[in-house]
Structure formats: C-alpha cells, structure tokens
C-alpha cells in the first residue's frame, strides 16, 4: 500500500479550471483540448481527489438558457455521484467577460456593479445546489492601471457594500455557506485592491457580518508580494479566518505561475504543511486542501494527471517529513518554549504593580545579546529531515 496515496480524509480538491486548463497563455494558444467537466470529475476521482471546485462559467456558459443550465447541472451531479466526488467550494467568474474590464464590485459603472452582484447571486445558488459550503471571492479585475479613475477609498466602500449585500442574500436564503476572500497584488490588473491576505483580514473586520467571512490565501499570490505565505496563513489561523486555501508554487519575482505544489520552494512548502497539519502539536486546519494550479504548457492530458497526482503526493510526503521532524527529541528540545515563573506573570497582563515590579528588576542586555539560540542546528536538522536523512 503506497503510504502517500491520497485518501478522501486528506480532503484534496482541484478546480475545474485547474486540471481543465488548456494551456493558453498571453503569448500562445491552447495546447490541450478543452475537457468536459464530467470527464474531469471521473479523472480526478481516479487520481484519489476528494473534491472538485468551480466558477459558475466553468460548468454553465454565460448566456445558457435555464433548461440548458439545468441539464448541465444534472449531468455534473450524476458524475459527482457516480465517481464519489463532492464540491467543497464554488466561486463566480467576475474577470473573464469584457463587462468586467474595469472591475466588478468596484467598477465605476453602477450597471457593471449591479450585474456583478446579480451574477454572484446566481452563482451562489449554483454552488449551494452542488453542495458547496465555502464560497470564494477573487477580485481578478478589482484594480487599476490609471489610478486617477477612482478614489481607492471608493473601491474599498464598493467592495464592502457588495460583500455585505451578498452576506445578507446568503442569510436571507438560509444557505449554509461562508465566504473566503482571496488576495492578489496584481495581474491581470496593474494594481489590485486588497493585495494581500492582511488587507483582506482588515476588510473582513469592517463588514456587517464578519463571522461569515474568512480568507482563501494562495501561495503564489503572497509570494508575488515577496511576503511569507506561512506567516500569512498562520495569522489567518490565529484569527480563525482560514476558511479555504489555494495551494501551488511560485518562483519569486515572476507573474502568477500557479505551479504544481512543492515544485519550487520546498522549505516553505514543508513549513506550510507542518503548519496546516499541526504536526508540532498545534490545531490542524480543517478545510479542503485545494490545488489552484495547473500543468506546464508543455504537457498533454497524461501530463495533467501527473500534475494532479504529484500535487497530492508531495503534500503527503511533506506531511510525513514534518511528523518525523516534530517527533524528533533533539528538535523538540531546540524549540521548547522557555517558561519563566517570575517574568511570565508580570508580562501576562498590565497592572501598576506588575509594571513597578518589571521596572524594578535588574535587566542585563549584554547577557541577553550574547546568548546563542541554536537556530543553525535547528534549521540544519530541519533541512536534513526534509531531505530524508533522518526519520
Ligand atoms: C485565481 O487564483 C483564483 C481563481 O482561480 C478563483 O476565483 C480562485 C479560487 O481558488 N482563485
Ligand atoms: Mn494564482
Ligand atoms: Mn487562487
């Protein structure tokens, strides 16, 4: 039995747009035929995936009649049932159609904003009909090139208004659905509003129903900003706001590559899986492990399924490596949290007495500065676990 074979308990998912990516890019046409959603469901199940995600128009083309829509949905539901896949997450395509060329929720034209909200309500209905419990908003066109076109504060207000409106819609429909906001710094817009997970966490705090809304951080997007993805995810987890996650890989300083998970910065991928799986004894992330990525443009369909299997396999190998690392006695000794019976109570909560006591102590900055912390040994040991030398 392959210990790294995916199981439904791993909760691995892929978007229809990921394994269905035909390989088109700004400089070249598609290299693979466009696969039917039902075929992708079958192949994902064969690879051992748990779920499949979709934008509304990945399944139902814009302009489809109600009867055409219902037929496509029925066929998809049959495929899901036949192959044992679920739909953990759904989302709206608010970025492909030219109507959204100046944004969707933040566009200057109120007719565009109205159409975007209407399209989102329709897509929310579709997602709920397919069983989704998480709804992602990625503002692919919410941004600018000509920054004089609108006051950025107006864009913030319009995004808040749209999200509040759609939260009220979900409540009014009594849907069991939460929202997850996905940040990206640029591409396809020159600058995008809410460019990092941190910006999204603040926006959530200003909404009418913040309890319904979390984040969907993506590896490539935080990396594009030159930020630590592990820190962004950790802060979201600490705030109980990691509702979903987009896993992939990215070389620093490039366009959004959406590469196979773990295929670039293996050390950060290891630290991310360690964080999500809680192998050091911290709470595990409970949501789907979604791969928002695609195969190289060089690949045929066989290469696409190699990409899908490799994504899940790398995740499980890193999980095993992280479990071995955190079970290691020396590692546990090197990262053990130091307690101080005198200082901890003084620092736990301010009081005039605690402040007086703290200021009355003799502090020895020179001694503090000269102490070695053993991080070279710790990081080398981590690298060696990652390379499979130990455990
Ligand atoms: C791109 O990173 C975005 C879109 O693919 C989609 O809206 C979202 C869901 O994962 N990610
Ligand atoms: Mn991306
Ligand atoms: Mn994404």
mmCIF file of C-alpha atoms and ligand atoms in Angstrom:
data_model
loop_
_atom_site.group_PDB
_atom_site.id
_atom_site.type_symbol
_atom_site.label_atom_id
_atom_site.label_comp_id
_atom_site.label_asym_id
_atom_site.label_seq_id
_atom_site.Cartn_x
_atom_site.Cartn_y
_atom_site.Cartn_z
ATOM 1 C CA UNK A 1 0.000 0.000 0.000
ATOM 2 C CA UNK A 2 1.502 3.364 -1.056
ATOM 3 C CA UNK A 3 1.679 5.468 2.150
ATOM 4 C CA UNK A 4 1.469 8.615 0.036
ATOM 5 C CA UNK A 5 -1.628 7.646 -1.947
ATOM 6 C CA UNK A 6 -4.362 10.284 -1.433
ATOM 7 C CA UNK A 7 -7.469 9.340 0.562
ATOM 8 C CA UNK A 8 -10.771 11.231 0.951
ATOM 9 C CA UNK A 9 -9.688 12.088 4.513
ATOM 10 C CA UNK A 10 -6.885 14.213 3.040
ATOM 11 C CA UNK A 11 -9.602 16.453 1.545
ATOM 12 C CA UNK A 12 -7.620 17.232 -1.610
ATOM 13 C CA UNK A 13 -9.553 19.253 -4.194
ATOM 14 C CA UNK A 14 -8.935 20.782 -7.625
ATOM 15 C CA UNK A 15 -10.838 23.425 -9.582
ATOM 16 C CA UNK A 16 -12.333 22.511 -12.963
ATOM 17 C CA UNK A 17 -10.230 25.396 -14.289
ATOM 18 C CA UNK A 18 -7.003 23.800 -12.964
ATOM 19 C CA UNK A 19 -6.984 20.289 -14.401
ATOM 20 C CA UNK A 20 -9.119 21.640 -17.241
ATOM 21 C CA UNK A 21 -6.599 24.369 -18.094
ATOM 22 C CA UNK A 22 -5.994 24.038 -21.874
ATOM 23 C CA UNK A 23 -2.583 25.700 -21.662
ATOM 24 C CA UNK A 24 -3.468 29.047 -23.223
ATOM 25 C CA UNK A 25 -1.276 31.941 -22.078
ATOM 26 C CA UNK A 26 -0.881 35.609 -23.105
ATOM 27 C CA UNK A 27 1.617 34.551 -25.760
ATOM 28 C CA UNK A 28 0.130 31.347 -27.116
ATOM 29 C CA UNK A 29 -2.970 29.397 -27.942
ATOM 30 C CA UNK A 30 -4.319 26.341 -26.126
ATOM 31 C CA UNK A 31 -2.153 23.219 -26.377
ATOM 32 C CA UNK A 32 -4.718 20.791 -24.932
ATOM 33 C CA UNK A 33 -8.341 20.160 -25.891
ATOM 34 C CA UNK A 34 -10.977 21.610 -23.538
ATOM 35 C CA UNK A 35 -12.186 18.690 -21.417
ATOM 36 C CA UNK A 36 -15.820 18.204 -20.364
ATOM 37 C CA UNK A 37 -16.458 18.791 -16.624
ATOM 38 C CA UNK A 38 -17.857 15.264 -16.290
ATOM 39 C CA UNK A 39 -14.631 13.813 -17.720
ATOM 40 C CA UNK A 40 -12.568 15.865 -15.260
ATOM 41 C CA UNK A 41 -14.678 14.560 -12.373
ATOM 42 C CA UNK A 42 -14.013 10.967 -13.449
ATOM 43 C CA UNK A 43 -10.263 11.508 -13.839
ATOM 44 C CA UNK A 44 -9.939 13.397 -10.534
ATOM 45 C CA UNK A 45 -11.685 10.529 -8.765
ATOM 46 C CA UNK A 46 -9.271 8.074 -10.393
ATOM 47 C CA UNK A 47 -6.378 10.168 -9.032
ATOM 48 C CA UNK A 48 -7.810 9.990 -5.498
ATOM 49 C CA UNK A 49 -9.069 13.560 -5.139
ATOM 50 C CA UNK A 50 -11.840 14.310 -2.607
ATOM 51 C CA UNK A 51 -13.448 17.289 -4.270
ATOM 52 C CA UNK A 52 -13.822 19.465 -7.343
ATOM 53 C CA UNK A 53 -14.417 23.235 -7.310
ATOM 54 C CA UNK A 54 -15.796 25.519 -9.989
ATOM 55 C CA UNK A 55 -16.538 29.015 -11.195
ATOM 56 C CA UNK A 56 -20.106 29.354 -12.440
ATOM 57 C CA UNK A 57 -18.982 29.523 -16.077
ATOM 58 C CA UNK A 58 -16.668 26.511 -15.781
ATOM 59 C CA UNK A 59 -19.905 24.497 -15.873
ATOM 60 C CA UNK A 60 -22.596 26.834 -17.238
ATOM 61 C CA UNK A 61 -21.536 29.126 -20.117
ATOM 62 C CA UNK A 62 -22.736 32.741 -19.932
ATOM 63 C CA UNK A 63 -25.961 33.094 -21.887
ATOM 64 C CA UNK A 64 -27.072 29.475 -21.322
ATOM 65 C CA UNK A 65 -30.863 29.123 -21.060
ATOM 66 C CA UNK A 66 -32.444 27.910 -17.818
ATOM 67 C CA UNK A 67 -33.078 24.483 -19.340
ATOM 68 C CA UNK A 68 -29.505 24.244 -20.703
ATOM 69 C CA UNK A 69 -28.223 25.233 -17.259
ATOM 70 C CA UNK A 70 -30.326 22.619 -15.503
ATOM 71 C CA UNK A 71 -29.188 19.880 -17.895
ATOM 72 C CA UNK A 72 -25.510 20.725 -17.372
ATOM 73 C CA UNK A 73 -26.003 20.762 -13.610
ATOM 74 C CA UNK A 74 -27.858 17.437 -13.651
ATOM 75 C CA UNK A 75 -25.142 15.772 -15.754
ATOM 76 C CA UNK A 76 -22.489 17.130 -13.393
ATOM 77 C CA UNK A 77 -24.360 15.908 -10.322
ATOM 78 C CA UNK A 78 -24.630 12.422 -11.843
ATOM 79 C CA UNK A 79 -20.867 12.398 -12.483
ATOM 80 C CA UNK A 80 -20.185 13.555 -8.910
ATOM 81 C CA UNK A 81 -22.380 10.749 -7.567
ATOM 82 C CA UNK A 82 -21.004 8.107 -9.920
ATOM 83 C CA UNK A 83 -17.395 8.918 -9.034
ATOM 84 C CA UNK A 84 -17.824 9.874 -5.381
ATOM 85 C CA UNK A 85 -16.572 13.450 -5.563
ATOM 86 C CA UNK A 86 -18.024 16.434 -3.680
ATOM 87 C CA UNK A 87 -17.982 20.181 -4.388
ATOM 88 C CA UNK A 88 -16.392 21.854 -1.331
ATOM 89 C CA UNK A 89 -16.086 25.325 -2.853
ATOM 90 C CA UNK A 90 -17.662 27.418 -5.590
ATOM 91 C CA UNK A 91 -16.953 30.879 -6.944
ATOM 92 C CA UNK A 92 -18.018 33.404 -9.576
ATOM 93 C CA UNK A 93 -16.090 34.291 -12.704
ATOM 94 C CA UNK A 94 -16.072 38.076 -12.407
ATOM 95 C CA UNK A 95 -12.968 38.536 -14.511
ATOM 96 C CA UNK A 96 -13.265 36.922 -17.984
ATOM 97 C CA UNK A 97 -16.157 38.769 -19.633
ATOM 98 C CA UNK A 98 -15.309 42.220 -21.116
ATOM 99 C CA UNK A 99 -18.096 43.712 -18.999
ATOM 100 C CA UNK A 100 -15.705 43.367 -16.040
ATOM 101 C CA UNK A 101 -12.763 45.095 -17.746
ATOM 102 C CA UNK A 102 -12.858 47.905 -15.149
ATOM 103 C CA UNK A 103 -13.621 45.603 -12.258
ATOM 104 C CA UNK A 104 -16.823 44.013 -10.997
ATOM 105 C CA UNK A 105 -17.852 45.111 -7.499
ATOM 106 C CA UNK A 106 -15.539 48.164 -7.630
ATOM 107 C CA UNK A 107 -16.252 49.229 -11.250
ATOM 108 C CA UNK A 108 -17.175 52.869 -11.839
ATOM 109 C CA UNK A 109 -20.269 51.930 -13.855
ATOM 110 C CA UNK A 110 -23.138 51.066 -11.476
ATOM 111 C CA UNK A 111 -24.612 48.809 -14.170
ATOM 112 C CA UNK A 112 -21.463 46.683 -14.059
ATOM 113 C CA UNK A 113 -21.601 46.529 -10.264
ATOM 114 C CA UNK A 114 -25.274 45.534 -10.413
ATOM 115 C CA UNK A 115 -24.565 42.824 -12.996
ATOM 116 C CA UNK A 116 -21.659 41.503 -10.871
ATOM 117 C CA UNK A 117 -23.883 41.191 -7.780
ATOM 118 C CA UNK A 118 -26.658 39.560 -9.793
ATOM 119 C CA UNK A 119 -24.198 37.112 -11.383
ATOM 120 C CA UNK A 120 -22.800 36.331 -7.930
ATOM 121 C CA UNK A 121 -26.255 35.547 -6.506
ATOM 122 C CA UNK A 122 -26.924 33.191 -9.419
ATOM 123 C CA UNK A 123 -23.520 31.539 -8.929
ATOM 124 C CA UNK A 124 -24.071 31.243 -5.159
ATOM 125 C CA UNK A 125 -27.346 29.415 -5.905
ATOM 126 C CA UNK A 126 -25.436 27.074 -8.233
ATOM 127 C CA UNK A 127 -22.712 26.424 -5.673
ATOM 128 C CA UNK A 128 -25.233 25.645 -2.932
ATOM 129 C CA UNK A 129 -27.174 23.377 -5.323
ATOM 130 C CA UNK A 130 -23.936 21.422 -5.856
ATOM 131 C CA UNK A 131 -23.285 21.185 -2.127
ATOM 132 C CA UNK A 132 -20.588 23.818 -1.673
ATOM 133 C CA UNK A 133 -20.165 25.149 1.876
ATOM 134 C CA UNK A 134 -17.405 27.653 1.023
ATOM 135 C CA UNK A 135 -17.700 30.485 -1.481
ATOM 136 C CA UNK A 136 -14.569 32.221 -2.730
ATOM 137 C CA UNK A 137 -14.287 35.800 -3.981
ATOM 138 C CA UNK A 138 -11.163 36.541 -6.014
ATOM 139 C CA UNK A 139 -11.287 40.090 -7.339
ATOM 140 C CA UNK A 140 -9.379 39.385 -10.551
ATOM 141 C CA UNK A 141 -10.289 42.702 -12.134
ATOM 142 C CA UNK A 142 -10.738 44.794 -8.988
ATOM 143 C CA UNK A 143 -7.916 47.245 -9.503
ATOM 144 C CA UNK A 144 -6.393 49.879 -11.747
ATOM 145 C CA UNK A 145 -3.877 50.945 -14.296
ATOM 146 C CA UNK A 146 -4.945 54.619 -14.436
ATOM 147 C CA UNK A 147 -5.209 55.284 -10.720
ATOM 148 C CA UNK A 148 -6.942 58.636 -11.154
ATOM 149 C CA UNK A 149 -10.035 56.709 -12.347
ATOM 150 C CA UNK A 150 -11.414 56.374 -8.799
ATOM 151 C CA UNK A 151 -10.507 57.178 -5.228
ATOM 152 C CA UNK A 152 -9.198 53.903 -3.735
ATOM 153 C CA UNK A 153 -11.433 54.592 -0.728
ATOM 154 C CA UNK A 154 -14.407 54.398 -3.058
ATOM 155 C CA UNK A 155 -13.234 50.974 -4.224
ATOM 156 C CA UNK A 156 -12.989 49.801 -0.618
ATOM 157 C CA UNK A 157 -16.500 51.069 0.103
ATOM 158 C CA UNK A 158 -17.942 49.417 -3.017
ATOM 159 C CA UNK A 159 -16.318 46.060 -2.179
ATOM 160 C CA UNK A 160 -17.705 46.274 1.355
ATOM 161 C CA UNK A 161 -21.158 47.134 0.022
ATOM 162 C CA UNK A 162 -21.179 44.161 -2.377
ATOM 163 C CA UNK A 163 -19.961 41.702 0.261
ATOM 164 C CA UNK A 164 -22.465 42.977 2.831
ATOM 165 C CA UNK A 165 -25.225 42.646 0.219
ATOM 166 C CA UNK A 166 -24.240 39.057 -0.636
ATOM 167 C CA UNK A 167 -23.868 38.091 3.029
ATOM 168 C CA UNK A 168 -27.444 39.312 3.525
ATOM 169 C CA UNK A 169 -28.511 37.261 0.483
ATOM 170 C CA UNK A 170 -26.991 34.087 1.971
ATOM 171 C CA UNK A 171 -28.669 34.812 5.308
ATOM 172 C CA UNK A 172 -31.990 35.555 3.618
ATOM 173 C CA UNK A 173 -31.787 32.255 1.703
ATOM 174 C CA UNK A 174 -30.702 30.479 4.896
ATOM 175 C CA UNK A 175 -27.809 28.913 2.985
ATOM 176 C CA UNK A 176 -25.129 27.073 4.978
ATOM 177 C CA UNK A 177 -22.329 28.973 3.290
ATOM 178 C CA UNK A 178 -19.312 31.014 4.334
ATOM 179 C CA UNK A 179 -17.254 33.403 2.207
ATOM 180 C CA UNK A 180 -13.480 33.239 1.687
ATOM 181 C CA UNK A 181 -11.700 36.282 0.232
ATOM 182 C CA UNK A 182 -8.657 35.718 -1.956
ATOM 183 C CA UNK A 183 -5.961 38.380 -2.273
ATOM 184 C CA UNK A 184 -3.558 39.002 -5.134
ATOM 185 C CA UNK A 185 -1.260 42.031 -5.633
ATOM 186 C CA UNK A 186 -1.522 42.398 -9.428
ATOM 187 C CA UNK A 187 -2.222 40.542 -12.718
ATOM 188 C CA UNK A 188 -4.444 40.890 -14.602
ATOM 189 C CA UNK A 189 -4.734 44.482 -13.289
ATOM 190 C CA UNK A 190 -1.694 46.692 -12.836
ATOM 191 C CA UNK A 191 -2.509 47.025 -9.138
ATOM 192 C CA UNK A 192 -5.277 45.108 -7.420
ATOM 193 C CA UNK A 193 -7.202 46.316 -4.404
ATOM 194 C CA UNK A 194 -6.786 44.247 -1.244
ATOM 195 C CA UNK A 195 -3.441 42.875 -2.491
ATOM 196 C CA UNK A 196 -2.546 40.629 0.469
ATOM 197 C CA UNK A 197 -4.263 38.375 2.972
ATOM 198 C CA UNK A 198 -3.574 41.021 5.599
ATOM 199 C CA UNK A 199 -5.595 43.604 3.636
ATOM 200 C CA UNK A 200 -8.439 41.078 3.399
ATOM 201 C CA UNK A 201 -8.347 40.363 7.138
ATOM 202 C CA UNK A 202 -8.809 44.065 7.815
ATOM 203 C CA UNK A 203 -11.624 44.400 5.256
ATOM 204 C CA UNK A 204 -13.450 41.497 6.930
ATOM 205 C CA UNK A 205 -13.335 43.337 10.264
ATOM 206 C CA UNK A 206 -15.316 46.220 8.687
ATOM 207 C CA UNK A 207 -18.169 44.070 7.296
ATOM 208 C CA UNK A 208 -21.677 43.828 8.762
ATOM 209 C CA UNK A 209 -21.330 40.051 9.245
ATOM 210 C CA UNK A 210 -17.592 39.378 9.711
ATOM 211 C CA UNK A 211 -18.355 35.993 11.280
ATOM 212 C CA UNK A 212 -19.461 34.733 7.833
ATOM 213 C CA UNK A 213 -16.265 35.764 6.083
ATOM 214 C CA UNK A 214 -12.716 34.406 6.125
ATOM 215 C CA UNK A 215 -9.785 34.254 3.727
ATOM 216 C CA UNK A 216 -8.539 31.991 0.937
ATOM 217 C CA UNK A 217 -4.772 32.710 0.789
ATOM 218 C CA UNK A 218 -2.849 31.482 -2.249
ATOM 219 C CA UNK A 219 0.841 30.532 -2.163
ATOM 220 C CA UNK A 220 1.724 32.262 -5.452
ATOM 221 C CA UNK A 221 -0.128 35.473 -4.604
ATOM 222 C CA UNK A 222 1.565 36.216 -1.262
ATOM 223 C CA UNK A 223 4.899 35.188 -2.805
ATOM 224 C CA UNK A 224 4.317 37.678 -5.644
ATOM 225 C CA UNK A 225 4.294 40.365 -2.936
ATOM 226 C CA UNK A 226 7.566 38.999 -1.542
ATOM 227 C CA UNK A 227 5.799 38.010 1.684
ATOM 228 C CA UNK A 228 5.946 34.857 3.802
ATOM 229 C CA UNK A 229 2.945 32.710 2.908
ATOM 230 C CA UNK A 230 3.421 30.681 6.100
ATOM 231 C CA UNK A 231 3.118 33.846 8.209
ATOM 232 C CA UNK A 232 0.018 34.977 6.298
ATOM 233 C CA UNK A 233 -1.658 31.587 6.809
ATOM 234 C CA UNK A 234 -0.607 31.459 10.459
ATOM 235 C CA UNK A 235 -2.137 34.867 11.160
ATOM 236 C CA UNK A 236 -5.353 33.793 9.413
ATOM 237 C CA UNK A 237 -5.444 30.594 11.501
ATOM 238 C CA UNK A 238 -4.777 32.555 14.697
ATOM 239 C CA UNK A 239 -7.794 34.715 13.829
ATOM 240 C CA UNK A 240 -9.939 31.633 12.992
ATOM 241 C CA UNK A 241 -10.256 33.037 9.476
ATOM 242 C CA UNK A 242 -8.546 30.358 7.353
ATOM 243 C CA UNK A 243 -11.736 29.183 5.634
ATOM 244 C CA UNK A 244 -10.017 27.843 2.487
ATOM 245 C CA UNK A 245 -6.541 27.708 0.919
ATOM 246 C CA UNK A 246 -5.119 27.724 -2.629
ATOM 247 C CA UNK A 247 -2.002 25.567 -2.835
ATOM 248 C CA UNK A 248 0.538 25.912 -5.627
ATOM 249 C CA UNK A 249 4.152 27.021 -6.172
ATOM 250 C CA UNK A 250 5.828 30.179 -7.439
ATOM 251 C CA UNK A 251 9.288 31.466 -8.317
ATOM 252 C CA UNK A 252 9.940 34.851 -6.713
ATOM 253 C CA UNK A 253 9.727 37.903 -8.975
ATOM 254 C CA UNK A 254 7.577 36.408 -11.700
ATOM 255 C CA UNK A 255 3.989 36.528 -12.956
ATOM 256 C CA UNK A 256 1.457 34.259 -11.214
ATOM 257 C CA UNK A 257 2.794 30.851 -12.222
ATOM 258 C CA UNK A 258 0.318 28.592 -10.389
ATOM 259 C CA UNK A 259 2.866 25.753 -10.493
ATOM 260 C CA UNK A 260 2.492 22.272 -9.026
ATOM 261 C CA UNK A 261 2.520 22.368 -5.200
ATOM 262 C CA UNK A 262 6.025 21.894 -3.772
ATOM 263 C CA UNK A 263 7.739 22.241 -7.152
ATOM 264 C CA UNK A 264 9.597 25.393 -6.197
ATOM 265 C CA UNK A 265 10.352 26.474 -2.604
ATOM 266 C CA UNK A 266 10.321 23.079 -0.866
ATOM 267 C CA UNK A 267 11.336 24.525 2.509
ATOM 268 C CA UNK A 268 8.357 26.876 2.609
ATOM 269 C CA UNK A 269 6.083 24.096 1.351
ATOM 270 C CA UNK A 270 7.333 21.882 4.198
ATOM 271 C CA UNK A 271 6.745 24.637 6.785
ATOM 272 C CA UNK A 272 3.271 25.270 5.332
ATOM 273 C CA UNK A 273 2.231 21.608 5.521
ATOM 274 C CA UNK A 274 3.685 21.440 9.051
ATOM 275 C CA UNK A 275 1.520 24.432 9.998
ATOM 276 C CA UNK A 276 -1.669 23.135 8.331
ATOM 277 C CA UNK A 277 -1.276 19.613 9.732
ATOM 278 C CA UNK A 278 -0.315 20.809 13.216
ATOM 279 C CA UNK A 279 2.498 18.244 13.472
ATOM 280 C CA UNK A 280 4.174 20.280 16.239
ATOM 281 C CA UNK A 281 1.059 19.786 18.381
ATOM 282 C CA UNK A 282 -0.920 22.854 17.251
ATOM 283 C CA UNK A 283 -4.541 22.752 15.933
ATOM 284 C CA UNK A 284 -4.915 21.338 12.385
ATOM 285 C CA UNK A 285 -6.536 23.269 9.537
ATOM 286 C CA UNK A 286 -9.874 21.517 8.936
ATOM 287 C CA UNK A 287 -10.748 22.810 5.447
ATOM 288 C CA UNK A 288 -10.109 21.420 1.961
ATOM 289 C CA UNK A 289 -6.547 21.293 0.609
ATOM 290 C CA UNK A 290 -7.263 22.938 -2.759
ATOM 291 C CA UNK A 291 -4.671 22.968 -5.540
ATOM 292 C CA UNK A 292 -5.234 26.154 -7.535
ATOM 293 C CA UNK A 293 -2.553 25.368 -10.097
ATOM 294 C CA UNK A 294 -2.126 23.727 -13.458
ATOM 295 C CA UNK A 295 0.212 21.547 -15.509
ATOM 296 C CA UNK A 296 3.034 23.063 -17.573
ATOM 297 C CA UNK A 297 2.000 24.219 -21.042
ATOM 298 C CA UNK A 298 4.384 21.546 -22.371
ATOM 299 C CA UNK A 299 2.095 18.759 -21.164
ATOM 300 C CA UNK A 300 -0.551 16.600 -22.826
ATOM 301 C CA UNK A 301 -3.525 15.207 -20.878
ATOM 302 C CA UNK A 302 -1.355 12.464 -19.353
ATOM 303 C CA UNK A 303 0.886 15.240 -18.019
ATOM 304 C CA UNK A 304 -2.130 16.947 -16.456
ATOM 305 C CA UNK A 305 -2.875 13.876 -14.328
ATOM 306 C CA UNK A 306 0.804 13.546 -13.454
ATOM 307 C CA UNK A 307 0.487 17.159 -12.213
ATOM 308 C CA UNK A 308 -2.590 16.292 -10.142
ATOM 309 C CA UNK A 309 -1.079 13.148 -8.620
ATOM 310 C CA UNK A 310 2.232 14.920 -7.949
ATOM 311 C CA UNK A 311 0.460 17.766 -6.137
ATOM 312 C CA UNK A 312 -1.208 15.414 -3.674
ATOM 313 C CA UNK A 313 1.804 13.099 -3.327
ATOM 314 C CA UNK A 314 4.181 15.944 -2.480
ATOM 315 C CA UNK A 315 1.750 17.219 0.161
ATOM 316 C CA UNK A 316 1.572 13.776 1.820
ATOM 317 C CA UNK A 317 5.341 13.213 1.683
ATOM 318 C CA UNK A 318 5.902 16.633 3.306
ATOM 319 C CA UNK A 319 3.322 15.765 5.966
ATOM 320 C CA UNK A 320 5.250 12.579 6.794
ATOM 321 C CA UNK A 321 8.524 14.526 6.894
ATOM 322 C CA UNK A 322 7.009 17.121 9.215
ATOM 323 C CA UNK A 323 5.623 14.416 11.514
ATOM 324 C CA UNK A 324 9.096 12.851 11.733
ATOM 325 C CA UNK A 325 10.708 16.249 12.353
ATOM 326 C CA UNK A 326 8.359 17.187 15.190
ATOM 327 C CA UNK A 327 8.675 13.747 16.763
ATOM 328 C CA UNK A 328 12.453 14.132 16.986
ATOM 329 C CA UNK A 329 13.698 14.519 20.570
ATOM 330 C CA UNK A 330 16.509 16.916 19.690
ATOM 331 C CA UNK A 331 14.164 19.113 17.644
ATOM 332 C CA UNK A 332 11.648 19.251 20.472
ATOM 333 C CA UNK A 333 14.448 20.313 22.803
ATOM 334 C CA UNK A 334 15.600 23.052 20.424
ATOM 335 C CA UNK A 335 12.131 24.588 20.007
ATOM 336 C CA UNK A 336 10.783 24.012 23.520
ATOM 337 C CA UNK A 337 9.096 27.208 24.746
ATOM 338 C CA UNK A 338 11.052 28.646 27.703
ATOM 339 C CA UNK A 339 8.888 29.471 30.728
ATOM 340 C CA UNK A 340 9.882 31.953 33.431
ATOM 341 C CA UNK A 341 7.941 31.664 36.703
ATOM 342 C CA UNK A 342 8.845 35.253 37.675
ATOM 343 C CA UNK A 343 8.547 37.116 34.364
ATOM 344 C CA UNK A 344 5.602 35.353 32.734
ATOM 345 C CA UNK A 345 3.015 36.550 35.291
ATOM 346 C CA UNK A 346 4.437 40.093 35.173
ATOM 347 C CA UNK A 347 4.099 40.167 31.368
ATOM 348 C CA UNK A 348 0.763 38.334 31.103
ATOM 349 C CA UNK A 349 -1.343 41.399 31.971
ATOM 350 C CA UNK A 350 -0.621 45.025 32.756
ATOM 351 C CA UNK A 351 -1.097 46.332 36.250
ATOM 352 C CA UNK A 352 0.631 49.191 38.028
ATOM 353 C CA UNK A 353 2.125 46.635 40.424
ATOM 354 C CA UNK A 354 3.381 44.433 37.583
ATOM 355 C CA UNK A 355 4.876 47.434 35.818
ATOM 356 C CA UNK A 356 6.632 48.580 39.011
ATOM 357 C CA UNK A 357 7.984 45.041 39.585
ATOM 358 C CA UNK A 358 9.158 44.795 35.971
ATOM 359 C CA UNK A 359 10.947 48.118 36.142
ATOM 360 C CA UNK A 360 12.461 47.181 39.481
ATOM 361 C CA UNK A 361 14.208 44.103 38.100
ATOM 362 C CA UNK A 362 17.870 44.096 37.034
ATOM 363 C CA UNK A 363 17.949 43.565 33.248
ATOM 364 C CA UNK A 364 21.245 42.502 31.631
ATOM 365 C CA UNK A 365 21.073 43.441 27.913
ATOM 366 C CA UNK A 366 24.706 42.334 27.332
ATOM 367 C CA UNK A 367 23.973 38.819 28.578
ATOM 368 C CA UNK A 368 20.753 38.720 26.561
ATOM 369 C CA UNK A 369 22.647 39.744 23.440
ATOM 370 C CA UNK A 370 25.476 37.245 23.816
ATOM 371 C CA UNK A 371 23.315 34.126 24.270
ATOM 372 C CA UNK A 372 23.316 31.693 21.284
ATOM 373 C CA UNK A 373 19.877 30.384 20.242
ATOM 374 C CA UNK A 374 20.845 27.181 18.428
ATOM 375 C CA UNK A 375 18.889 28.049 15.279
ATOM 376 C CA UNK A 376 21.664 26.913 12.937
ATOM 377 C CA UNK A 377 21.452 23.416 14.453
ATOM 378 C CA UNK A 378 17.642 23.543 14.334
ATOM 379 C CA UNK A 379 17.407 24.667 10.712
ATOM 380 C CA UNK A 380 20.104 22.230 9.544
ATOM 381 C CA UNK A 381 18.260 19.390 11.260
ATOM 382 C CA UNK A 382 15.025 20.514 9.600
ATOM 383 C CA UNK A 383 16.705 20.544 6.192
ATOM 384 C CA UNK A 384 18.078 17.049 6.839
ATOM 385 C CA UNK A 385 14.607 15.761 7.804
ATOM 386 C CA UNK A 386 13.259 17.416 4.682
ATOM 387 C CA UNK A 387 15.930 15.632 2.618
ATOM 388 C CA UNK A 388 15.020 12.331 4.234
ATOM 389 C CA UNK A 389 18.337 11.894 6.059
ATOM 390 C CA UNK A 390 16.552 11.318 9.374
ATOM 391 C CA UNK A 391 13.318 9.673 10.403
HETATM 392 C C1 LIG B 1 -7.071 32.575 -9.046
HETATM 393 O O1 LIG B 1 -6.063 32.438 -8.100
HETATM 394 C C2 LIG B 1 -8.416 32.460 -8.404
HETATM 395 C C3 LIG B 1 -9.433 31.965 -9.366
HETATM 396 O O2 LIG B 1 -8.872 30.849 -9.982
HETATM 397 C C4 LIG B 1 -10.558 31.550 -8.477
HETATM 398 O O3 LIG B 1 -11.515 32.557 -8.483
HETATM 399 C C5 LIG B 1 -9.967 31.439 -7.095
HETATM 400 C C6 LIG B 1 -10.442 30.196 -6.424
HETATM 401 O O4 LIG B 1 -9.435 29.393 -5.972
HETATM 402 N N1 LIG B 1 -8.518 31.537 -7.319
HETATM 403 MN MN1 LIG B 2 -2.746 32.249 -8.828
HETATM 404 MN MN1 LIG B 3 -6.423 31.095 -6.406
#
